[in-house]
């Protein structure tokens, strides 16, 4: 088996699982319900992991993961760069914290 993904991003994990289900890619999730155990074991070990059961699916599975990463990082929650001063701003801000230029659409 090969570990494809280790993330505490529930949305990413859920999206990956449903894509894999749809494509018939055999996978296994570890630590999925480890959330309640945080505090007893180091956080990184409690992080949910997505494992590929059959390595013959590796290239397909890798493509799915990388396209999901692109999709999810390209949404409203992504950080944005100010068009005027190039400063990086958090997704929650509608104006550049440095020069107060409005967030571009
Ligand atoms: Zn700015």
PDB file of C-alpha atoms and ligand atoms in Angstrom:
ATOM      1  CA  UNK A   1       0.000   0.000   0.000  1.00  0.00           C
ATOM      2  CA  UNK A   2       1.032   3.570  -0.616  1.00  0.00           C
ATOM      3  CA  UNK A   3       0.067   6.593   1.461  1.00  0.00           C
ATOM      4  CA  UNK A   4      -1.441   9.181  -0.869  1.00  0.00           C
ATOM      5  CA  UNK A   5      -2.569  11.854   1.489  1.00  0.00           C
ATOM      6  CA  UNK A   6      -2.264  12.913   5.087  1.00  0.00           C
ATOM      7  CA  UNK A   7      -4.458  15.861   5.923  1.00  0.00           C
ATOM      8  CA  UNK A   8      -6.681  17.303   8.604  1.00  0.00           C
ATOM      9  CA  UNK A   9      -8.643  19.016   5.838  1.00  0.00           C
ATOM     10  CA  UNK A  10     -11.964  17.159   6.107  1.00  0.00           C
ATOM     11  CA  UNK A  11     -13.243  18.647   2.862  1.00  0.00           C
ATOM     12  CA  UNK A  12     -10.215  17.465   0.907  1.00  0.00           C
ATOM     13  CA  UNK A  13     -10.398  14.011   2.453  1.00  0.00           C
ATOM     14  CA  UNK A  14     -14.117  13.699   1.770  1.00  0.00           C
ATOM     15  CA  UNK A  15     -13.713  14.875  -1.822  1.00  0.00           C
ATOM     16  CA  UNK A  16     -10.884  12.428  -2.446  1.00  0.00           C
ATOM     17  CA  UNK A  17     -12.919   9.545  -1.056  1.00  0.00           C
ATOM     18  CA  UNK A  18     -15.949  10.278  -3.195  1.00  0.00           C
ATOM     19  CA  UNK A  19     -13.771  10.653  -6.315  1.00  0.00           C
ATOM     20  CA  UNK A  20     -12.105   7.328  -5.564  1.00  0.00           C
ATOM     21  CA  UNK A  21     -15.487   5.710  -4.987  1.00  0.00           C
ATOM     22  CA  UNK A  22     -16.737   7.036  -8.305  1.00  0.00           C
ATOM     23  CA  UNK A  23     -13.670   5.793 -10.181  1.00  0.00           C
ATOM     24  CA  UNK A  24     -13.523   2.446  -8.386  1.00  0.00           C
ATOM     25  CA  UNK A  25     -10.066   3.118  -6.963  1.00  0.00           C
ATOM     26  CA  UNK A  26      -9.394   0.836  -3.966  1.00  0.00           C
ATOM     27  CA  UNK A  27      -8.409   2.883  -0.917  1.00  0.00           C
ATOM     28  CA  UNK A  28      -8.181   2.714   2.832  1.00  0.00           C
ATOM     29  CA  UNK A  29      -8.548   5.544   5.335  1.00  0.00           C
ATOM     30  CA  UNK A  30      -6.561   5.470   8.550  1.00  0.00           C
ATOM     31  CA  UNK A  31      -7.118   7.642  11.612  1.00  0.00           C
ATOM     32  CA  UNK A  32     -10.404   8.845  10.185  1.00  0.00           C
ATOM     33  CA  UNK A  33     -12.056   8.994  13.563  1.00  0.00           C
ATOM     34  CA  UNK A  34      -8.944   9.873  15.514  1.00  0.00           C
ATOM     35  CA  UNK A  35     -10.220  13.354  16.305  1.00  0.00           C
ATOM     36  CA  UNK A  36     -11.553  12.333  19.702  1.00  0.00           C
ATOM     37  CA  UNK A  37      -8.207  10.919  20.680  1.00  0.00           C
ATOM     38  CA  UNK A  38      -6.255  14.133  20.152  1.00  0.00           C
ATOM     39  CA  UNK A  39      -4.530  14.993  23.383  1.00  0.00           C
ATOM     40  CA  UNK A  40      -3.528  11.429  24.086  1.00  0.00           C
ATOM     41  CA  UNK A  41      -1.361  10.987  21.018  1.00  0.00           C
ATOM     42  CA  UNK A  42       0.696  13.484  19.014  1.00  0.00           C
ATOM     43  CA  UNK A  43      -1.454  15.457  16.588  1.00  0.00           C
ATOM     44  CA  UNK A  44       0.400  14.358  13.494  1.00  0.00           C
ATOM     45  CA  UNK A  45      -0.360  10.706  14.220  1.00  0.00           C
ATOM     46  CA  UNK A  46      -4.046  11.492  14.558  1.00  0.00           C
ATOM     47  CA  UNK A  47      -4.143  13.150  11.172  1.00  0.00           C
ATOM     48  CA  UNK A  48      -6.400  11.181   8.795  1.00  0.00           C
ATOM     49  CA  UNK A  49      -4.517   9.343   6.064  1.00  0.00           C
ATOM     50  CA  UNK A  50      -5.641   8.090   2.682  1.00  0.00           C
ATOM     51  CA  UNK A  51      -3.878   4.946   1.465  1.00  0.00           C
ATOM     52  CA  UNK A  52      -3.940   3.388  -1.971  1.00  0.00           C
ATOM     53  CA  UNK A  53      -4.550  -0.363  -1.678  1.00  0.00           C
ATOM     54  CA  UNK A  54      -3.651  -1.331  -5.237  1.00  0.00           C
ATOM     55  CA  UNK A  55      -0.536   0.394  -6.620  1.00  0.00           C
ATOM     56  CA  UNK A  56      -1.595  -0.228 -10.205  1.00  0.00           C
ATOM     57  CA  UNK A  57      -3.935   2.744  -9.681  1.00  0.00           C
ATOM     58  CA  UNK A  58      -1.124   5.018  -8.560  1.00  0.00           C
ATOM     59  CA  UNK A  59      -0.949   7.404 -11.521  1.00  0.00           C
ATOM     60  CA  UNK A  60      -4.749   7.766 -11.653  1.00  0.00           C
ATOM     61  CA  UNK A  61      -4.996   8.303  -7.913  1.00  0.00           C
ATOM     62  CA  UNK A  62      -2.196  10.870  -7.927  1.00  0.00           C
ATOM     63  CA  UNK A  63      -3.982  12.791 -10.667  1.00  0.00           C
ATOM     64  CA  UNK A  64      -7.196  12.849  -8.643  1.00  0.00           C
ATOM     65  CA  UNK A  65      -5.411  14.162  -5.555  1.00  0.00           C
ATOM     66  CA  UNK A  66      -3.530  16.874  -7.380  1.00  0.00           C
ATOM     67  CA  UNK A  67      -6.605  18.093  -9.247  1.00  0.00           C
ATOM     68  CA  UNK A  68      -8.541  18.205  -5.966  1.00  0.00           C
ATOM     69  CA  UNK A  69      -5.748  20.219  -4.404  1.00  0.00           C
ATOM     70  CA  UNK A  70      -5.933  22.657  -7.312  1.00  0.00           C
ATOM     71  CA  UNK A  71      -9.717  22.949  -7.090  1.00  0.00           C
ATOM     72  CA  UNK A  72      -9.823  23.423  -3.355  1.00  0.00           C
ATOM     73  CA  UNK A  73      -7.007  25.956  -3.250  1.00  0.00           C
ATOM     74  CA  UNK A  74      -8.612  27.946  -6.051  1.00  0.00           C
ATOM     75  CA  UNK A  75     -11.763  28.857  -4.130  1.00  0.00           C
ATOM     76  CA  UNK A  76     -12.885  31.786  -1.984  1.00  0.00           C
ATOM     77  CA  UNK A  77     -10.946  30.504   0.969  1.00  0.00           C
ATOM     78  CA  UNK A  78      -7.608  30.936  -0.738  1.00  0.00           C
ATOM     79  CA  UNK A  79      -5.197  33.682   0.116  1.00  0.00           C
ATOM     80  CA  UNK A  80      -4.968  36.488  -2.403  1.00  0.00           C
ATOM     81  CA  UNK A  81      -2.245  38.810  -3.568  1.00  0.00           C
ATOM     82  CA  UNK A  82      -2.732  42.555  -3.670  1.00  0.00           C
ATOM     83  CA  UNK A  83      -2.575  43.876  -7.226  1.00  0.00           C
ATOM     84  CA  UNK A  84      -0.952  47.102  -6.074  1.00  0.00           C
ATOM     85  CA  UNK A  85       1.673  46.167  -3.514  1.00  0.00           C
ATOM     86  CA  UNK A  86       1.836  42.375  -4.078  1.00  0.00           C
ATOM     87  CA  UNK A  87       1.197  41.754  -0.393  1.00  0.00           C
ATOM     88  CA  UNK A  88      -0.306  38.376   0.509  1.00  0.00           C
ATOM     89  CA  UNK A  89      -3.631  38.670   2.322  1.00  0.00           C
ATOM     90  CA  UNK A  90      -5.765  36.131   4.152  1.00  0.00           C
ATOM     91  CA  UNK A  91      -9.039  35.010   2.589  1.00  0.00           C
ATOM     92  CA  UNK A  92     -11.060  36.706   5.329  1.00  0.00           C
ATOM     93  CA  UNK A  93      -9.840  40.159   4.347  1.00  0.00           C
ATOM     94  CA  UNK A  94     -11.625  42.207   1.697  1.00  0.00           C
ATOM     95  CA  UNK A  95      -8.951  44.870   1.676  1.00  0.00           C
ATOM     96  CA  UNK A  96      -5.180  44.677   1.555  1.00  0.00           C
ATOM     97  CA  UNK A  97      -3.919  45.088   5.104  1.00  0.00           C
ATOM     98  CA  UNK A  98      -0.926  47.040   3.881  1.00  0.00           C
ATOM     99  CA  UNK A  99      -2.263  49.526   1.323  1.00  0.00           C
ATOM    100  CA  UNK A 100      -6.053  49.122   1.735  1.00  0.00           C
ATOM    101  CA  UNK A 101      -6.671  48.274  -1.898  1.00  0.00           C
ATOM    102  CA  UNK A 102      -9.875  46.258  -2.363  1.00  0.00           C
ATOM    103  CA  UNK A 103      -9.587  42.531  -3.001  1.00  0.00           C
ATOM    104  CA  UNK A 104      -9.745  41.826  -6.760  1.00  0.00           C
ATOM    105  CA  UNK A 105     -12.623  39.670  -8.019  1.00  0.00           C
TER     106      UNK A 105
HETATM  107 ZN1  LIG B   1      -1.682  46.177  -1.081  1.00  0.00          ZN
END
